[in-house]
PDB file of C-alpha atoms and ligand atoms in Angstrom:
ATOM      1  CA  MET A  28      19.532 -33.859  14.399  1.00  0.00           C
ATOM      2  CA  LYS A  29      21.406 -32.166  17.193  1.00  0.00           C
ATOM      3  CA  GLU A  30      21.842 -28.519  15.621  1.00  0.00           C
ATOM      4  CA  CYS A  31      18.972 -28.233  14.139  1.00  0.00           C
ATOM      5  CA  LEU A  32      16.801 -25.315  15.590  1.00  0.00           C
ATOM      6  CA  PHE A  33      13.375 -26.863  14.036  1.00  0.00           C
ATOM      7  CA  CYS A  34      14.593 -30.127  16.081  1.00  0.00           C
ATOM      8  CA  LYS A  35      15.620 -28.393  19.269  1.00  0.00           C
ATOM      9  CA  ILE A  36      11.742 -26.578  18.974  1.00  0.00           C
ATOM     10  CA  VAL A  37      10.632 -29.980  18.694  1.00  0.00           C
ATOM     11  CA  ASN A  38      12.333 -31.038  22.081  1.00  0.00           C
ATOM     12  CA  LYS A  39      11.443 -28.077  24.262  1.00  0.00           C
ATOM     13  CA  GLU A  40      15.417 -27.205  24.567  1.00  0.00           C
ATOM     14  CA  ILE A  41      13.925 -23.632  22.342  1.00  0.00           C
ATOM     15  CA  PRO A  42      10.765 -22.407  23.560  1.00  0.00           C
ATOM     16  CA  SER A  43       8.133 -21.823  20.687  1.00  0.00           C
ATOM     17  CA  THR A  44       4.191 -21.588  20.494  1.00  0.00           C
ATOM     18  CA  VAL A  45       2.730 -24.501  20.521  1.00  0.00           C
ATOM     19  CA  VAL A  46      -0.609 -24.551  18.131  1.00  0.00           C
ATOM     20  CA  TYR A  47      -0.635 -28.119  17.301  1.00  0.00           C
ATOM     21  CA  GLU A  48       1.376 -31.883  19.036  1.00  0.00           C
ATOM     22  CA  ASP A  49       0.666 -34.964  18.204  1.00  0.00           C
ATOM     23  CA  ASP A  50       3.210 -37.833  17.605  1.00  0.00           C
ATOM     24  CA  GLU A  51       4.641 -36.718  14.372  1.00  0.00           C
ATOM     25  CA  ILE A  52       3.776 -33.690  13.739  1.00  0.00           C
ATOM     26  CA  LEU A  53       4.358 -29.745  15.673  1.00  0.00           C
ATOM     27  CA  ALA A  54       3.157 -26.289  14.411  1.00  0.00           C
ATOM     28  CA  PHE A  55       3.945 -23.163  16.033  1.00  0.00           C
ATOM     29  CA  LYS A  56       3.637 -19.532  15.026  1.00  0.00           C
ATOM     30  CA  ASP A  57       6.892 -18.041  13.103  1.00  0.00           C
ATOM     31  CA  ILE A  58       8.817 -15.881  15.283  1.00  0.00           C
ATOM     32  CA  ASN A  59       8.419 -13.655  12.374  1.00  0.00           C
ATOM     33  CA  PRO A  60       4.995 -12.927  11.225  1.00  0.00           C
ATOM     34  CA  ILE A  61       4.210 -11.867   7.708  1.00  0.00           C
ATOM     35  CA  ALA A  62       0.374 -12.295   7.869  1.00  0.00           C
ATOM     36  CA  PRO A  63      -1.959 -11.532  11.350  1.00  0.00           C
ATOM     37  CA  VAL A  64      -2.043 -15.678  11.019  1.00  0.00           C
ATOM     38  CA  HIS A  65       1.815 -17.405   9.605  1.00  0.00           C
ATOM     39  CA  ILE A  66       2.489 -20.660  11.776  1.00  0.00           C
ATOM     40  CA  LEU A  67       4.769 -23.660  10.618  1.00  0.00           C
ATOM     41  CA  VAL A  68       4.102 -27.064  10.276  1.00  0.00           C
ATOM     42  CA  ILE A  69       6.752 -29.319  10.691  1.00  0.00           C
ATOM     43  CA  PRO A  70       7.358 -33.350  10.897  1.00  0.00           C
ATOM     44  CA  LYS A  71       9.051 -34.151  13.800  1.00  0.00           C
ATOM     45  CA  LYS A  72      11.385 -35.998  12.031  1.00  0.00           C
ATOM     46  CA  HIS A  73      14.555 -34.696  10.511  1.00  0.00           C
ATOM     47  CA  TYR A  74      14.273 -33.796   7.065  1.00  0.00           C
ATOM     48  CA  ASN A  75      16.476 -31.428   5.973  1.00  0.00           C
ATOM     49  CA  ASP A  76      13.892 -30.529   2.935  1.00  0.00           C
ATOM     50  CA  ILE A  77      11.098 -32.501   0.762  1.00  0.00           C
ATOM     51  CA  THR A  78      13.256 -33.677  -1.633  1.00  0.00           C
ATOM     52  CA  GLU A  79      15.015 -36.044   1.753  1.00  0.00           C
ATOM     53  CA  LEU A  80      11.689 -37.421   1.616  1.00  0.00           C
ATOM     54  CA  PRO A  81      11.579 -40.721   1.082  1.00  0.00           C
ATOM     55  CA  GLU A  82       8.696 -42.389  -0.483  1.00  0.00           C
ATOM     56  CA  ASN A  83       7.661 -45.092   1.509  1.00  0.00           C
ATOM     57  CA  GLU A  84       7.334 -42.208   4.265  1.00  0.00           C
ATOM     58  CA  ALA A  85       5.611 -39.645   1.942  1.00  0.00           C
ATOM     59  CA  GLU A  86       2.073 -40.232   4.000  1.00  0.00           C
ATOM     60  CA  ILE A  87       3.551 -37.693   6.676  1.00  0.00           C
ATOM     61  CA  ILE A  88       3.147 -34.659   4.256  1.00  0.00           C
ATOM     62  CA  ALA A  89      -0.317 -35.416   3.344  1.00  0.00           C
ATOM     63  CA  LYS A  90      -0.706 -35.783   7.490  1.00  0.00           C
ATOM     64  CA  ILE A  91       0.726 -32.006   7.838  1.00  0.00           C
ATOM     65  CA  HIS A  92      -2.257 -30.623   4.812  1.00  0.00           C
ATOM     66  CA  VAL A  93      -5.374 -31.954   7.220  1.00  0.00           C
ATOM     67  CA  VAL A  94      -3.391 -30.645  10.693  1.00  0.00           C
ATOM     68  CA  ILE A  95      -3.171 -27.699   7.829  1.00  0.00           C
ATOM     69  CA  ASN A  96      -7.030 -27.385   7.642  1.00  0.00           C
ATOM     70  CA  LYS A  97      -7.676 -28.094  11.245  1.00  0.00           C
ATOM     71  CA  ILE A  98      -5.190 -25.075  12.191  1.00  0.00           C
ATOM     72  CA  ALA A  99      -7.181 -23.120   9.538  1.00  0.00           C
ATOM     73  CA  LYS A 100     -10.793 -23.785  10.786  1.00  0.00           C
ATOM     74  CA  GLU A 101      -9.309 -22.975  14.587  1.00  0.00           C
ATOM     75  CA  GLN A 102      -7.910 -19.523  13.283  1.00  0.00           C
ATOM     76  CA  GLY A 103     -10.562 -18.421  11.114  1.00  0.00           C
ATOM     77  CA  ILE A 104      -8.976 -18.656   8.403  1.00  0.00           C
ATOM     78  CA  SER A 105     -10.487 -21.570   6.800  1.00  0.00           C
ATOM     79  CA  GLU A 106     -13.353 -19.501   4.873  1.00  0.00           C
ATOM     80  CA  THR A 107     -11.422 -16.705   3.582  1.00  0.00           C
ATOM     81  CA  GLY A 108      -8.375 -18.813   2.566  1.00  0.00           C
ATOM     82  CA  PHE A 109      -4.902 -18.772   3.284  1.00  0.00           C
ATOM     83  CA  ARG A 110      -1.743 -20.336   1.579  1.00  0.00           C
ATOM     84  CA  ILE A 111       1.057 -22.867   2.215  1.00  0.00           C
ATOM     85  CA  ILE A 112       3.791 -22.302   1.339  1.00  0.00           C
ATOM     86  CA  ASN A 113       7.325 -24.844   1.508  1.00  0.00           C
ATOM     87  CA  ASN A 114      10.866 -23.004   0.568  1.00  0.00           C
ATOM     88  CA  CYS A 115      13.327 -26.133  -0.108  1.00  0.00           C
ATOM     89  CA  LYS A 116      17.051 -25.236  -0.786  1.00  0.00           C
ATOM     90  CA  GLU A 117      18.880 -22.233  -1.990  1.00  0.00           C
ATOM     91  CA  ASP A 118      16.720 -21.371  -4.849  1.00  0.00           C
ATOM     92  CA  GLY A 119      13.783 -22.024  -2.923  1.00  0.00           C
ATOM     93  CA  GLY A 120      14.763 -19.727   0.155  1.00  0.00           C
ATOM     94  CA  GLN A 121      14.893 -22.238   2.493  1.00  0.00           C
ATOM     95  CA  GLU A 122      16.260 -20.762   5.339  1.00  0.00           C
ATOM     96  CA  VAL A 123      15.631 -23.302   8.064  1.00  0.00           C
ATOM     97  CA  LYS A 124      17.026 -27.138   6.902  1.00  0.00           C
ATOM     98  CA  HIS A 125      14.274 -29.165   8.245  1.00  0.00           C
ATOM     99  CA  ILE A 126      10.978 -29.450   6.371  1.00  0.00           C
ATOM    100  CA  HIS A 127       8.916 -26.725   7.380  1.00  0.00           C
ATOM    101  CA  PHE A 128       5.640 -25.806   5.854  1.00  0.00           C
ATOM    102  CA  HIS A 129       4.279 -22.259   6.133  1.00  0.00           C
ATOM    103  CA  LEU A 130       0.655 -21.218   6.598  1.00  0.00           C
ATOM    104  CA  ILE A 131      -0.686 -17.680   6.113  1.00  0.00           C
ATOM    105  CA  GLY A 132      -3.769 -15.874   5.632  1.00  0.00           C
ATOM    106  CA  GLY A 133      -6.063 -13.282   7.818  1.00  0.00           C
ATOM    107  CA  LYS A 134      -4.916 -10.450   5.474  1.00  0.00           C
ATOM    108  CA  LYS A 135      -5.662 -10.946   1.488  1.00  0.00           C
ATOM    109  CA  LEU A 136      -2.085 -12.318   0.093  1.00  0.00           C
ATOM    110  CA  GLY A 137      -0.235 -10.813  -2.487  1.00  0.00           C
ATOM    111  CA  THR A 138      -0.826 -12.026  -6.324  1.00  0.00           C
ATOM    112  CA  LYS A 139       3.714 -12.980  -6.621  1.00  0.00           C
ATOM    113  CA  MET A 140       4.896 -16.524  -6.383  1.00  0.00           C
ATOM    114  CA  CYS A 141       8.089 -14.964  -7.105  1.00  0.00           C
TER     115      CYS A 141
HETATM  116  P1  LIG B 227      12.093 -20.335   5.349  1.00  0.00           P
HETATM  117  O1  LIG B 227      12.520 -19.556   4.761  1.00  0.00           O
HETATM  118  O2  LIG B 227      11.037 -21.141   4.654  1.00  0.00           O
HETATM  119  O3  LIG B 227      13.200 -21.210   5.505  1.00  0.00           O
HETATM  120  O4  LIG B 227      11.066 -20.237   7.108  1.00  0.00           O
HETATM  121  C1  LIG B 227      11.945 -20.131   8.348  1.00  0.00           C
HETATM  122  C2  LIG B 227      11.210 -19.280   8.792  1.00  0.00           C
HETATM  123  O5  LIG B 227      11.365 -19.704  10.928  1.00  0.00           O
HETATM  124  C3  LIG B 227      11.135 -18.250   9.355  1.00  0.00           C
HETATM  125  O6  LIG B 227       9.555 -17.652   8.748  1.00  0.00           O
HETATM  126  C4  LIG B 227      11.914 -17.303  10.759  1.00  0.00           C
HETATM  127  O7  LIG B 227      11.019 -16.359  10.555  1.00  0.00           O
HETATM  128  C5  LIG B 227      10.957 -19.270  11.049  1.00  0.00           C
HETATM  129  N1  LIG B 227      11.983 -18.557  12.248  1.00  0.00           N
HETATM  130  C6  LIG B 227      13.158 -18.934  12.489  1.00  0.00           C
HETATM  131  N2  LIG B 227      13.723 -19.277  13.954  1.00  0.00           N
HETATM  132  C7  LIG B 227      12.395 -18.966  14.505  1.00  0.00           C
HETATM  133  C8  LIG B 227      11.672 -19.761  16.187  1.00  0.00           C
HETATM  134  N3  LIG B 227      12.884 -19.412  16.721  1.00  0.00           N
HETATM  135  N4  LIG B 227      11.131 -19.567  16.204  1.00  0.00           N
HETATM  136  C9  LIG B 227      10.079 -19.702  15.335  1.00  0.00           C
HETATM  137  N5  LIG B 227      10.063 -18.666  14.030  1.00  0.00           N
HETATM  138  C10 LIG B 227      10.972 -19.338  13.727  1.00  0.00           C
HETATM  139 ZN1  LIG B 228      15.508 -30.470  12.047  1.00  0.00          ZN
END
């Protein structure tokens, strides 16, 4: 999508610190990290949010979680633990309208969910 920030990152029109890339998935460091490890994992294909993902394309979410496991191991947080967050739309606090999963860890996280 032309005006989407994360599509621009996928297309390398905007720089990012990439930690993983394959044909379908990109993972890069969040520009404003809230923990020692804060990585965004996205499908390269644009969907505004999780509600727009067609059922027959849902496999990408499983693949993203496999990638998250891989990155967590590389980042050394696989044993200590981490949190995966997907913000969806207004009430969910989504700022960038391109599906993304936050991988957050490297410290003891708070227990508040909202
Ligand atoms: P959300 O609130 O779930 O939409 O999260 C959007 C995330 O994108 C925030 O954590 C931002 O810090 C992050 N972000 C915004 N612009 C960039 C960028 N150019 N590179 C990396 N992360 C970004
Ligand atoms: Zn996009």
